[in-house]
Every structure is written in structure tokens, then in C-alpha cells.
mmCIF file with all atom_site columns, N, CA and C in Angstrom:
data_model
loop_
_atom_site.group_PDB
_atom_site.id
_atom_site.type_symbol
_atom_site.label_atom_id
_atom_site.label_alt_id
_atom_site.label_comp_id
_atom_site.label_asym_id
_atom_site.label_entity_id
_atom_site.label_seq_id
_atom_site.pdbx_PDB_ins_code
_atom_site.Cartn_x
_atom_site.Cartn_y
_atom_site.Cartn_z
_atom_site.occupancy
_atom_site.B_iso_or_equiv
_atom_site.pdbx_formal_charge
_atom_site.auth_seq_id
_atom_site.auth_comp_id
_atom_site.auth_asym_id
_atom_site.auth_atom_id
_atom_site.pdbx_PDB_model_num
ATOM 1   N N  . UNK E 1 1  ? -46.101 33.490 135.756 1.00 0.00 ? 1  UNK E N  1
ATOM 2   C CA . UNK E 1 1  ? -45.152 34.402 136.365 1.00 0.00 ? 1  UNK E CA 1
ATOM 3   C C  . UNK E 1 1  ? -45.628 35.819 136.086 1.00 0.00 ? 1  UNK E C  1
ATOM 4   N N  . UNK E 1 2  ? -45.694 36.634 137.103 1.00 0.00 ? 2  UNK E N  1
ATOM 5   C CA . UNK E 1 2  ? -46.157 38.014 136.973 1.00 0.00 ? 2  UNK E CA 1
ATOM 6   C C  . UNK E 1 2  ? -44.964 38.952 136.834 1.00 0.00 ? 2  UNK E C  1
ATOM 7   N N  . UNK E 1 3  ? -44.800 39.531 135.664 1.00 0.00 ? 3  UNK E N  1
ATOM 8   C CA . UNK E 1 3  ? -43.714 40.477 135.427 1.00 0.00 ? 3  UNK E CA 1
ATOM 9   C C  . UNK E 1 3  ? -44.230 41.910 135.331 1.00 0.00 ? 3  UNK E C  1
ATOM 10  N N  . UNK E 1 4  ? -45.448 42.165 135.762 1.00 0.00 ? 4  UNK E N  1
ATOM 11  C CA . UNK E 1 4  ? -46.020 43.496 135.613 1.00 0.00 ? 4  UNK E CA 1
ATOM 12  C C  . UNK E 1 4  ? -45.917 44.304 136.894 1.00 0.00 ? 4  UNK E C  1
ATOM 13  N N  . UNK E 1 5  ? -45.892 45.604 136.713 1.00 0.00 ? 5  UNK E N  1
ATOM 14  C CA . UNK E 1 5  ? -45.930 46.529 137.836 1.00 0.00 ? 5  UNK E CA 1
ATOM 15  C C  . UNK E 1 5  ? -44.829 46.314 138.838 1.00 0.00 ? 5  UNK E C  1
ATOM 16  N N  . UNK E 1 6  ? -45.206 46.253 140.085 1.00 0.00 ? 6  UNK E N  1
ATOM 17  C CA . UNK E 1 6  ? -44.236 46.184 141.173 1.00 0.00 ? 6  UNK E CA 1
ATOM 18  C C  . UNK E 1 6  ? -43.767 44.767 141.479 1.00 0.00 ? 6  UNK E C  1
ATOM 19  N N  . UNK E 1 7  ? -44.221 43.804 140.722 1.00 0.00 ? 7  UNK E N  1
ATOM 20  C CA . UNK E 1 7  ? -43.766 42.432 140.932 1.00 0.00 ? 7  UNK E CA 1
ATOM 21  C C  . UNK E 1 7  ? -42.304 42.265 140.550 1.00 0.00 ? 7  UNK E C  1
ATOM 22  N N  . UNK E 1 8  ? -41.842 43.090 139.641 1.00 0.00 ? 8  UNK E N  1
ATOM 23  C CA . UNK E 1 8  ? -40.468 43.003 139.168 1.00 0.00 ? 8  UNK E CA 1
ATOM 24  C C  . UNK E 1 8  ? -39.912 44.415 139.067 1.00 0.00 ? 8  UNK E C  1
ATOM 25  N N  . UNK E 1 9  ? -39.335 44.896 140.156 1.00 0.00 ? 9  UNK E N  1
ATOM 26  C CA . UNK E 1 9  ? -38.769 46.244 140.165 1.00 0.00 ? 9  UNK E CA 1
ATOM 27  C C  . UNK E 1 9  ? -37.467 46.232 140.953 1.00 0.00 ? 9  UNK E C  1
ATOM 28  N N  . UNK E 1 10 ? -36.671 47.248 140.741 1.00 0.00 ? 10 UNK E N  1
ATOM 29  C CA . UNK E 1 10 ? -35.395 47.367 141.437 1.00 0.00 ? 10 UNK E CA 1
ATOM 30  C C  . UNK E 1 10 ? -35.610 47.926 142.835 1.00 0.00 ? 10 UNK E C  1
ATOM 31  N N  . UNK E 1 11 ? -34.877 47.400 143.794 1.00 0.00 ? 11 UNK E N  1
ATOM 32  C CA . UNK E 1 11 ? -34.930 47.931 145.147 1.00 0.00 ? 11 UNK E CA 1
ATOM 33  C C  . UNK E 1 11 ? -34.301 49.316 145.195 1.00 0.00 ? 11 UNK E C  1
ATOM 34  N N  . UNK E 1 12 ? -34.663 50.092 146.197 1.00 0.00 ? 12 UNK E N  1
ATOM 35  C CA . UNK E 1 12 ? -34.067 51.400 146.411 1.00 0.00 ? 12 UNK E CA 1
ATOM 36  C C  . UNK E 1 12 ? -32.559 51.261 146.512 1.00 0.00 ? 12 UNK E C  1
ATOM 37  N N  . UNK E 1 13 ? -31.847 52.101 145.804 1.00 0.00 ? 13 UNK E N  1
ATOM 38  C CA . UNK E 1 13 ? -30.390 52.065 145.824 1.00 0.00 ? 13 UNK E CA 1
ATOM 39  C C  . UNK E 1 13 ? -29.769 51.142 144.796 1.00 0.00 ? 13 UNK E C  1
ATOM 40  N N  . UNK E 1 14 ? -30.555 50.311 144.167 1.00 0.00 ? 14 UNK E N  1
ATOM 41  C CA . UNK E 1 14 ? -30.041 49.398 143.136 1.00 0.00 ? 14 UNK E CA 1
ATOM 42  C C  . UNK E 1 14 ? -30.104 50.142 141.806 1.00 0.00 ? 14 UNK E C  1
ATOM 43  N N  . UNK E 1 15 ? -29.070 50.936 141.530 1.00 0.00 ? 15 UNK E N  1
ATOM 44  C CA . UNK E 1 15 ? -29.111 51.844 140.389 1.00 0.00 ? 15 UNK E CA 1
ATOM 45  C C  . UNK E 1 15 ? -28.232 51.426 139.219 1.00 0.00 ? 15 UNK E C  1
ATOM 46  N N  . UNK E 1 16 ? -27.528 50.308 139.329 1.00 0.00 ? 16 UNK E N  1
ATOM 47  C CA . UNK E 1 16 ? -26.679 49.849 138.225 1.00 0.00 ? 16 UNK E CA 1
ATOM 48  C C  . UNK E 1 16 ? -27.338 48.642 137.570 1.00 0.00 ? 16 UNK E C  1
ATOM 49  N N  . UNK E 1 17 ? -28.089 48.888 136.502 1.00 0.00 ? 17 UNK E N  1
ATOM 50  C CA . UNK E 1 17 ? -28.819 47.787 135.862 1.00 0.00 ? 17 UNK E CA 1
ATOM 51  C C  . UNK E 1 17 ? -27.886 46.746 135.260 1.00 0.00 ? 17 UNK E C  1
ATOM 52  N N  . UNK E 1 18 ? -26.614 47.079 135.076 1.00 0.00 ? 18 UNK E N  1
ATOM 53  C CA . UNK E 1 18 ? -25.652 46.110 134.534 1.00 0.00 ? 18 UNK E CA 1
ATOM 54  C C  . UNK E 1 18 ? -25.169 45.132 135.604 1.00 0.00 ? 18 UNK E C  1
ATOM 55  N N  . UNK E 1 19 ? -25.330 45.512 136.864 1.00 0.00 ? 19 UNK E N  1
ATOM 56  C CA . UNK E 1 19 ? -24.893 44.682 137.986 1.00 0.00 ? 19 UNK E CA 1
ATOM 57  C C  . UNK E 1 19 ? -25.913 44.801 139.125 1.00 0.00 ? 19 UNK E C  1
ATOM 58  N N  . UNK E 1 20 ? -27.127 44.275 138.921 1.00 0.00 ? 20 UNK E N  1
ATOM 59  C CA . UNK E 1 20 ? -28.186 44.450 139.918 1.00 0.00 ? 20 UNK E CA 1
ATOM 60  C C  . UNK E 1 20 ? -27.916 43.678 141.205 1.00 0.00 ? 20 UNK E C  1
ATOM 61  N N  . UNK E 1 21 ? -28.516 44.175 142.284 1.00 0.00 ? 21 UNK E N  1
ATOM 62  C CA . UNK E 1 21 ? -28.408 43.501 143.581 1.00 0.00 ? 21 UNK E CA 1
ATOM 63  C C  . UNK E 1 21 ? -29.772 43.082 144.127 1.00 0.00 ? 21 UNK E C  1
ATOM 64  N N  . UNK E 1 22 ? -30.849 43.525 143.505 1.00 0.00 ? 22 UNK E N  1
ATOM 65  C CA . UNK E 1 22 ? -32.196 43.158 143.934 1.00 0.00 ? 22 UNK E CA 1
ATOM 66  C C  . UNK E 1 22 ? -32.394 41.657 143.726 1.00 0.00 ? 22 UNK E C  1
ATOM 67  N N  . UNK E 1 23 ? -32.706 40.901 144.794 1.00 0.00 ? 23 UNK E N  1
ATOM 68  C CA . UNK E 1 23 ? -32.811 39.444 144.668 1.00 0.00 ? 23 UNK E CA 1
ATOM 69  C C  . UNK E 1 23 ? -33.734 38.962 143.547 1.00 0.00 ? 23 UNK E C  1
ATOM 70  N N  . UNK E 1 24 ? -34.898 39.566 143.381 1.00 0.00 ? 24 UNK E N  1
ATOM 71  C CA . UNK E 1 24 ? -35.821 39.113 142.327 1.00 0.00 ? 24 UNK E CA 1
ATOM 72  C C  . UNK E 1 24 ? -35.204 39.281 140.941 1.00 0.00 ? 24 UNK E C  1
ATOM 73  N N  . UNK E 1 25 ? -34.465 40.344 140.735 1.00 0.00 ? 25 UNK E N  1
ATOM 74  C CA . UNK E 1 25 ? -33.822 40.595 139.444 1.00 0.00 ? 25 UNK E CA 1
ATOM 75  C C  . UNK E 1 25 ? -32.670 39.621 139.232 1.00 0.00 ? 25 UNK E C  1
ATOM 76  N N  . UNK E 1 26 ? -31.847 39.452 140.256 1.00 0.00 ? 26 UNK E N  1
ATOM 77  C CA . UNK E 1 26 ? -30.709 38.527 140.179 1.00 0.00 ? 26 UNK E CA 1
ATOM 78  C C  . UNK E 1 26 ? -31.200 37.108 139.894 1.00 0.00 ? 26 UNK E C  1
ATOM 79  N N  . UNK E 1 27 ? -32.253 36.679 140.583 1.00 0.00 ? 27 UNK E N  1
ATOM 80  C CA . UNK E 1 27 ? -32.797 35.332 140.379 1.00 0.00 ? 27 UNK E CA 1
ATOM 81  C C  . UNK E 1 27 ? -33.433 35.175 139.000 1.00 0.00 ? 27 UNK E C  1
ATOM 82  N N  . UNK E 1 28 ? -34.095 36.220 138.501 1.00 0.00 ? 28 UNK E N  1
ATOM 83  C CA . UNK E 1 28 ? -34.673 36.159 137.156 1.00 0.00 ? 28 UNK E CA 1
ATOM 84  C C  . UNK E 1 28 ? -33.573 35.995 136.112 1.00 0.00 ? 28 UNK E C  1
ATOM 85  N N  . UNK E 1 29 ? -32.505 36.758 136.240 1.00 0.00 ? 29 UNK E N  1
ATOM 86  C CA . UNK E 1 29 ? -31.384 36.642 135.301 1.00 0.00 ? 29 UNK E CA 1
ATOM 87  C C  . UNK E 1 29 ? -30.808 35.232 135.339 1.00 0.00 ? 29 UNK E C  1
ATOM 88  N N  . UNK E 1 30 ? -30.646 34.691 136.528 1.00 0.00 ? 30 UNK E N  1
ATOM 89  C CA . UNK E 1 30 ? -30.123 33.332 136.678 1.00 0.00 ? 30 UNK E CA 1
ATOM 90  C C  . UNK E 1 30 ? -31.051 32.304 136.026 1.00 0.00 ? 30 UNK E C  1
ATOM 91  N N  . UNK E 1 31 ? -32.352 32.461 136.230 1.00 0.00 ? 31 UNK E N  1
ATOM 92  C CA . UNK E 1 31 ? -33.323 31.526 135.652 1.00 0.00 ? 31 UNK E CA 1
ATOM 93  C C  . UNK E 1 31 ? -33.326 31.589 134.127 1.00 0.00 ? 31 UNK E C  1
ATOM 94  N N  . UNK E 1 32 ? -33.252 32.793 133.578 1.00 0.00 ? 32 UNK E N  1
ATOM 95  C CA . UNK E 1 32 ? -33.236 32.939 132.119 1.00 0.00 ? 32 UNK E CA 1
ATOM 96  C C  . UNK E 1 32 ? -31.964 32.326 131.539 1.00 0.00 ? 32 UNK E C  1
ATOM 97  N N  . UNK E 1 33 ? -30.843 32.530 132.216 1.00 0.00 ? 33 UNK E N  1
ATOM 98  C CA . UNK E 1 33 ? -29.584 31.924 131.757 1.00 0.00 ? 33 UNK E CA 1
ATOM 99  C C  . UNK E 1 33 ? -29.660 30.401 131.809 1.00 0.00 ? 33 UNK E C  1
ATOM 100 N N  . UNK E 1 34 ? -30.301 29.854 132.851 1.00 0.00 ? 34 UNK E N  1
ATOM 101 C CA . UNK E 1 34 ? -30.449 28.401 132.970 1.00 0.00 ? 34 UNK E CA 1
ATOM 102 C C  . UNK E 1 34 ? -31.330 27.852 131.842 1.00 0.00 ? 34 UNK E C  1
ATOM 103 N N  . UNK E 1 35 ? -32.419 28.559 131.529 1.00 0.00 ? 35 UNK E N  1
ATOM 104 C CA . UNK E 1 35 ? -33.281 28.140 130.418 1.00 0.00 ? 35 UNK E CA 1
ATOM 105 C C  . UNK E 1 35 ? -32.524 28.175 129.098 1.00 0.00 ? 35 UNK E C  1
ATOM 106 N N  . UNK E 1 36 ? -31.761 29.217 128.882 1.00 0.00 ? 36 UNK E N  1
ATOM 107 C CA . UNK E 1 36 ? -30.975 29.349 127.650 1.00 0.00 ? 36 UNK E CA 1
ATOM 108 C C  . UNK E 1 36 ? -29.960 28.215 127.538 1.00 0.00 ? 36 UNK E C  1
ATOM 109 N N  . UNK E 1 37 ? -29.311 27.865 128.657 1.00 0.00 ? 37 UNK E N  1
ATOM 110 C CA . UNK E 1 37 ? -28.333 26.774 128.656 1.00 0.00 ? 37 UNK E CA 1
ATOM 111 C C  . UNK E 1 37 ? -29.008 25.436 128.357 1.00 0.00 ? 37 UNK E C  1
ATOM 112 N N  . UNK E 1 38 ? -30.217 25.241 128.889 1.00 0.00 ? 38 UNK E N  1
ATOM 113 C CA . UNK E 1 38 ? -30.919 23.973 128.689 1.00 0.00 ? 38 UNK E CA 1
ATOM 114 C C  . UNK E 1 38 ? -31.447 23.818 127.264 1.00 0.00 ? 38 UNK E C  1
ATOM 115 N N  . UNK E 1 39 ? -32.010 24.895 126.706 1.00 0.00 ? 39 UNK E N  1
ATOM 116 C CA . UNK E 1 39 ? -32.683 24.792 125.412 1.00 0.00 ? 39 UNK E CA 1
ATOM 117 C C  . UNK E 1 39 ? -31.854 25.278 124.226 1.00 0.00 ? 39 UNK E C  1
ATOM 118 N N  . UNK E 1 40 ? -30.699 25.846 124.463 1.00 0.00 ? 40 UNK E N  1
ATOM 119 C CA . UNK E 1 40 ? -29.783 26.203 123.386 1.00 0.00 ? 40 UNK E CA 1
ATOM 120 C C  . UNK E 1 40 ? -30.033 27.542 122.731 1.00 0.00 ? 40 UNK E C  1
ATOM 121 N N  . UNK E 1 41 ? -29.265 27.785 121.686 1.00 0.00 ? 41 UNK E N  1
ATOM 122 C CA . UNK E 1 41 ? -29.267 29.094 121.034 1.00 0.00 ? 41 UNK E CA 1
ATOM 123 C C  . UNK E 1 41 ? -30.570 29.408 120.299 1.00 0.00 ? 41 UNK E C  1
ATOM 124 N N  . UNK E 1 42 ? -31.380 28.405 120.012 1.00 0.00 ? 42 UNK E N  1
ATOM 125 C CA . UNK E 1 42 ? -32.652 28.639 119.340 1.00 0.00 ? 42 UNK E CA 1
ATOM 126 C C  . UNK E 1 42 ? -33.762 29.079 120.283 1.00 0.00 ? 42 UNK E C  1
ATOM 127 N N  . UNK E 1 43 ? -33.494 29.033 121.573 1.00 0.00 ? 43 UNK E N  1
ATOM 128 C CA . UNK E 1 43 ? -34.491 29.402 122.574 1.00 0.00 ? 43 UNK E CA 1
ATOM 129 C C  . UNK E 1 43 ? -34.693 30.915 122.587 1.00 0.00 ? 43 UNK E C  1
ATOM 130 N N  . UNK E 1 44 ? -35.947 31.345 122.558 1.00 0.00 ? 44 UNK E N  1
ATOM 131 C CA . UNK E 1 44 ? -36.262 32.767 122.585 1.00 0.00 ? 44 UNK E CA 1
ATOM 132 C C  . UNK E 1 44 ? -37.272 33.025 123.698 1.00 0.00 ? 44 UNK E C  1
ATOM 133 N N  . UNK E 1 45 ? -36.989 34.002 124.517 1.00 0.00 ? 45 UNK E N  1
ATOM 134 C CA . UNK E 1 45 ? -37.896 34.432 125.577 1.00 0.00 ? 45 UNK E CA 1
ATOM 135 C C  . UNK E 1 45 ? -38.025 35.938 125.445 1.00 0.00 ? 45 UNK E C  1
ATOM 136 N N  . UNK E 1 46 ? -39.243 36.429 125.354 1.00 0.00 ? 46 UNK E N  1
ATOM 137 C CA . UNK E 1 46 ? -39.428 37.870 125.205 1.00 0.00 ? 46 UNK E CA 1
ATOM 138 C C  . UNK E 1 46 ? -40.210 38.435 126.376 1.00 0.00 ? 46 UNK E C  1
ATOM 139 N N  . UNK E 1 47 ? -39.898 39.669 126.703 1.00 0.00 ? 47 UNK E N  1
ATOM 140 C CA . UNK E 1 47 ? -40.610 40.411 127.740 1.00 0.00 ? 47 UNK E CA 1
ATOM 141 C C  . UNK E 1 47 ? -40.633 41.870 127.308 1.00 0.00 ? 47 UNK E C  1
ATOM 142 N N  . UNK E 1 48 ? -41.707 42.551 127.570 1.00 0.00 ? 48 UNK E N  1
ATOM 143 C CA . UNK E 1 48 ? -41.790 43.975 127.255 1.00 0.00 ? 48 UNK E CA 1
ATOM 144 C C  . UNK E 1 48 ? -42.521 44.678 128.391 1.00 0.00 ? 48 UNK E C  1
ATOM 145 N N  . UNK E 1 49 ? -41.906 45.694 128.957 1.00 0.00 ? 49 UNK E N  1
ATOM 146 C CA . UNK E 1 49 ? -42.575 46.412 130.045 1.00 0.00 ? 49 UNK E CA 1
ATOM 147 C C  . UNK E 1 49 ? -43.738 47.244 129.518 1.00 0.00 ? 49 UNK E C  1
ATOM 148 N N  . UNK E 1 50 ? -44.693 47.476 130.375 1.00 0.00 ? 50 UNK E N  1
ATOM 149 C CA . UNK E 1 50 ? -45.818 48.328 130.017 1.00 0.00 ? 50 UNK E CA 1
ATOM 150 C C  . UNK E 1 50 ? -45.297 49.747 129.783 1.00 0.00 ? 50 UNK E C  1
ATOM 151 N N  . UNK E 1 51 ? -45.726 50.368 128.707 1.00 0.00 ? 51 UNK E N  1
ATOM 152 C CA . UNK E 1 51 ? -45.235 51.695 128.318 1.00 0.00 ? 51 UNK E CA 1
ATOM 153 C C  . UNK E 1 51 ? -45.324 52.701 129.453 1.00 0.00 ? 51 UNK E C  1
ATOM 154 N N  . UNK E 1 52 ? -46.406 52.689 130.196 1.00 0.00 ? 52 UNK E N  1
ATOM 155 C CA . UNK E 1 52 ? -46.601 53.632 131.298 1.00 0.00 ? 52 UNK E CA 1
ATOM 156 C C  . UNK E 1 52 ? -45.441 53.580 132.278 1.00 0.00 ? 52 UNK E C  1
ATOM 157 N N  . UNK E 1 53 ? -45.030 52.382 132.663 1.00 0.00 ? 53 UNK E N  1
ATOM 158 C CA . UNK E 1 53 ? -43.970 52.243 133.653 1.00 0.00 ? 53 UNK E CA 1
ATOM 159 C C  . UNK E 1 53 ? -42.620 52.684 133.106 1.00 0.00 ? 53 UNK E C  1
ATOM 160 N N  . UNK E 1 54 ? -42.384 52.464 131.823 1.00 0.00 ? 54 UNK E N  1
ATOM 161 C CA . UNK E 1 54 ? -41.122 52.897 131.215 1.00 0.00 ? 54 UNK E CA 1
ATOM 162 C C  . UNK E 1 54 ? -41.070 54.417 131.161 1.00 0.00 ? 54 UNK E C  1
ATOM 163 N N  . UNK E 1 55 ? -42.128 55.031 130.660 1.00 0.00 ? 55 UNK E N  1
ATOM 164 C CA . UNK E 1 55 ? -42.144 56.483 130.519 1.00 0.00 ? 55 UNK E CA 1
ATOM 165 C C  . UNK E 1 55 ? -42.067 57.191 131.867 1.00 0.00 ? 55 UNK E C  1
ATOM 166 N N  . UNK E 1 56 ? -42.821 56.728 132.827 1.00 0.00 ? 56 UNK E N  1
ATOM 167 C CA . UNK E 1 56 ? -42.847 57.381 134.128 1.00 0.00 ? 56 UNK E CA 1
ATOM 168 C C  . UNK E 1 56 ? -41.599 57.067 134.939 1.00 0.00 ? 56 UNK E C  1
ATOM 169 N N  . UNK E 1 57 ? -41.155 55.841 134.904 1.00 0.00 ? 57 UNK E N  1
ATOM 170 C CA . UNK E 1 57 ? -40.030 55.432 135.731 1.00 0.00 ? 57 UNK E CA 1
ATOM 171 C C  . UNK E 1 57 ? -38.672 55.880 135.241 1.00 0.00 ? 57 UNK E C  1
ATOM 172 N N  . UNK E 1 58 ? -38.502 56.013 133.930 1.00 0.00 ? 58 UNK E N  1
ATOM 173 C CA . UNK E 1 58 ? -37.190 56.342 133.366 1.00 0.00 ? 58 UNK E CA 1
ATOM 174 C C  . UNK E 1 58 ? -36.654 57.665 133.884 1.00 0.00 ? 58 UNK E C  1
ATOM 175 N N  . UNK E 1 59 ? -37.520 58.650 134.029 1.00 0.00 ? 59 UNK E N  1
ATOM 176 C CA . UNK E 1 59 ? -37.063 59.964 134.459 1.00 0.00 ? 59 UNK E CA 1
ATOM 177 C C  . UNK E 1 59 ? -36.547 59.967 135.897 1.00 0.00 ? 59 UNK E C  1
ATOM 178 N N  . UNK E 1 60 ? -36.901 58.972 136.683 1.00 0.00 ? 60 UNK E N  1
ATOM 179 C CA . UNK E 1 60 ? -36.467 58.908 138.074 1.00 0.00 ? 60 UNK E CA 1
ATOM 180 C C  . UNK E 1 60 ? -35.376 57.874 138.315 1.00 0.00 ? 60 UNK E C  1
ATOM 181 N N  . UNK E 1 61 ? -34.989 57.120 137.292 1.00 0.00 ? 61 UNK E N  1
ATOM 182 C CA . UNK E 1 61 ? -34.037 56.027 137.479 1.00 0.00 ? 61 UNK E CA 1
ATOM 183 C C  . UNK E 1 61 ? -32.715 56.537 138.028 1.00 0.00 ? 61 UNK E C  1
ATOM 184 N N  . UNK E 1 62 ? -32.295 55.976 139.145 1.00 0.00 ? 62 UNK E N  1
ATOM 185 C CA . UNK E 1 62 ? -30.992 56.270 139.717 1.00 0.00 ? 62 UNK E CA 1
ATOM 186 C C  . UNK E 1 62 ? -30.898 57.568 140.487 1.00 0.00 ? 62 UNK E C  1
ATOM 187 N N  . UNK E 1 63 ? -31.983 58.308 140.630 1.00 0.00 ? 63 UNK E N  1
ATOM 188 C CA . UNK E 1 63 ? -31.904 59.577 141.338 1.00 0.00 ? 63 UNK E CA 1
ATOM 189 C C  . UNK E 1 63 ? -32.952 59.641 142.437 1.00 0.00 ? 63 UNK E C  1
ATOM 190 N N  . UNK E 1 64 ? -32.716 60.514 143.364 1.00 0.00 ? 64 UNK E N  1
ATOM 191 C CA . UNK E 1 64 ? -33.683 60.740 144.422 1.00 0.00 ? 64 UNK E CA 1
ATOM 192 C C  . UNK E 1 64 ? -33.699 59.643 145.471 1.00 0.00 ? 64 UNK E C  1
ATOM 193 N N  . UNK E 1 65 ? -34.616 59.745 146.422 1.00 0.00 ? 65 UNK E N  1
ATOM 194 C CA . UNK E 1 65 ? -34.651 58.813 147.550 1.00 0.00 ? 65 UNK E CA 1
ATOM 195 C C  . UNK E 1 65 ? -35.092 57.400 147.196 1.00 0.00 ? 65 UNK E C  1
ATOM 196 N N  . UNK E 1 66 ? -35.684 57.201 146.000 1.00 0.00 ? 66 UNK E N  1
ATOM 197 C CA . UNK E 1 66 ? -36.195 55.876 145.645 1.00 0.00 ? 66 UNK E CA 1
ATOM 198 C C  . UNK E 1 66 ? -35.237 55.073 144.793 1.00 0.00 ? 66 UNK E C  1
ATOM 199 N N  . UNK E 1 67 ? -34.153 55.671 144.337 1.00 0.00 ? 67 UNK E N  1
ATOM 200 C CA . UNK E 1 67 ? -33.160 54.935 143.568 1.00 0.00 ? 67 UNK E CA 1
ATOM 201 C C  . UNK E 1 67 ? -33.702 54.410 142.262 1.00 0.00 ? 67 UNK E C  1
ATOM 202 N N  . UNK E 1 68 ? -33.941 53.121 142.184 1.00 0.00 ? 68 UNK E N  1
ATOM 203 C CA . UNK E 1 68 ? -34.325 52.492 140.927 1.00 0.00 ? 68 UNK E CA 1
ATOM 204 C C  . UNK E 1 68 ? -35.810 52.420 140.668 1.00 0.00 ? 68 UNK E C  1
ATOM 205 N N  . UNK E 1 69 ? -36.635 53.098 141.451 1.00 0.00 ? 69 UNK E N  1
ATOM 206 C CA . UNK E 1 69 ? -38.066 53.011 141.185 1.00 0.00 ? 69 UNK E CA 1
ATOM 207 C C  . UNK E 1 69 ? -38.769 54.303 141.557 1.00 0.00 ? 69 UNK E C  1
ATOM 208 N N  . UNK E 1 70 ? -39.883 54.546 140.935 1.00 0.00 ? 70 UNK E N  1
ATOM 209 C CA . UNK E 1 70 ? -40.735 55.684 141.243 1.00 0.00 ? 70 UNK E CA 1
ATOM 210 C C  . UNK E 1 70 ? -41.976 55.124 141.927 1.00 0.00 ? 70 UNK E C  1
ATOM 211 N N  . UNK E 1 71 ? -42.203 55.447 143.192 1.00 0.00 ? 71 UNK E N  1
ATOM 212 C CA . UNK E 1 71 ? -43.328 54.860 143.921 1.00 0.00 ? 71 UNK E CA 1
ATOM 213 C C  . UNK E 1 71 ? -44.695 55.259 143.371 1.00 0.00 ? 71 UNK E C  1
ATOM 214 N N  . UNK E 1 72 ? -44.745 56.264 142.512 1.00 0.00 ? 72 UNK E N  1
ATOM 215 C CA . UNK E 1 72 ? -46.035 56.671 141.935 1.00 0.00 ? 72 UNK E CA 1
ATOM 216 C C  . UNK E 1 72 ? -46.459 55.761 140.798 1.00 0.00 ? 72 UNK E C  1
ATOM 217 N N  . UNK E 1 73 ? -45.517 54.995 140.244 1.00 0.00 ? 73 UNK E N  1
ATOM 218 C CA . UNK E 1 73 ? -45.847 54.134 139.103 1.00 0.00 ? 73 UNK E CA 1
ATOM 219 C C  . UNK E 1 73 ? -46.310 52.784 139.570 1.00 0.00 ? 73 UNK E C  1
#
């Protein structure tokens, strides 16, 4: 599964990370919840975004014409 770069990003206008509407994000959350339900409380799944995308993208989150993403990143 590719979680890097633009493979997993918020669609334009999807600015509420607590209630996302981007299908890839919604489906990922559902899949992680299903794995947690199947394997129990001892199940651990970790993910960490690349520092570049966090630093560059954070300043543009929720503002401007791109909403939840910076097209330069």
C-alpha cells in the first residue's frame, strides 16, 4: 500500500480532518477500524508522513483554492 506523496491526500475543500469526505481517506479509516476490530486491542499499525509534506503542507491546510493540499508538495 502506497501512503506516500499524493497517493493519500485530502481533496480540495475537504478541510475538516475530524470528519473527512475524501473517499481514499474515508476508506482508509474504515479499513484500519476493521483491522483493529479483527485483531483486538493489541494490534498496532503505525504511519508517519514524510517531513517535507508535513512542513510544506501544514501552512496551506484549509486555506486558499486548494483546501486540504498544496499542489507544490
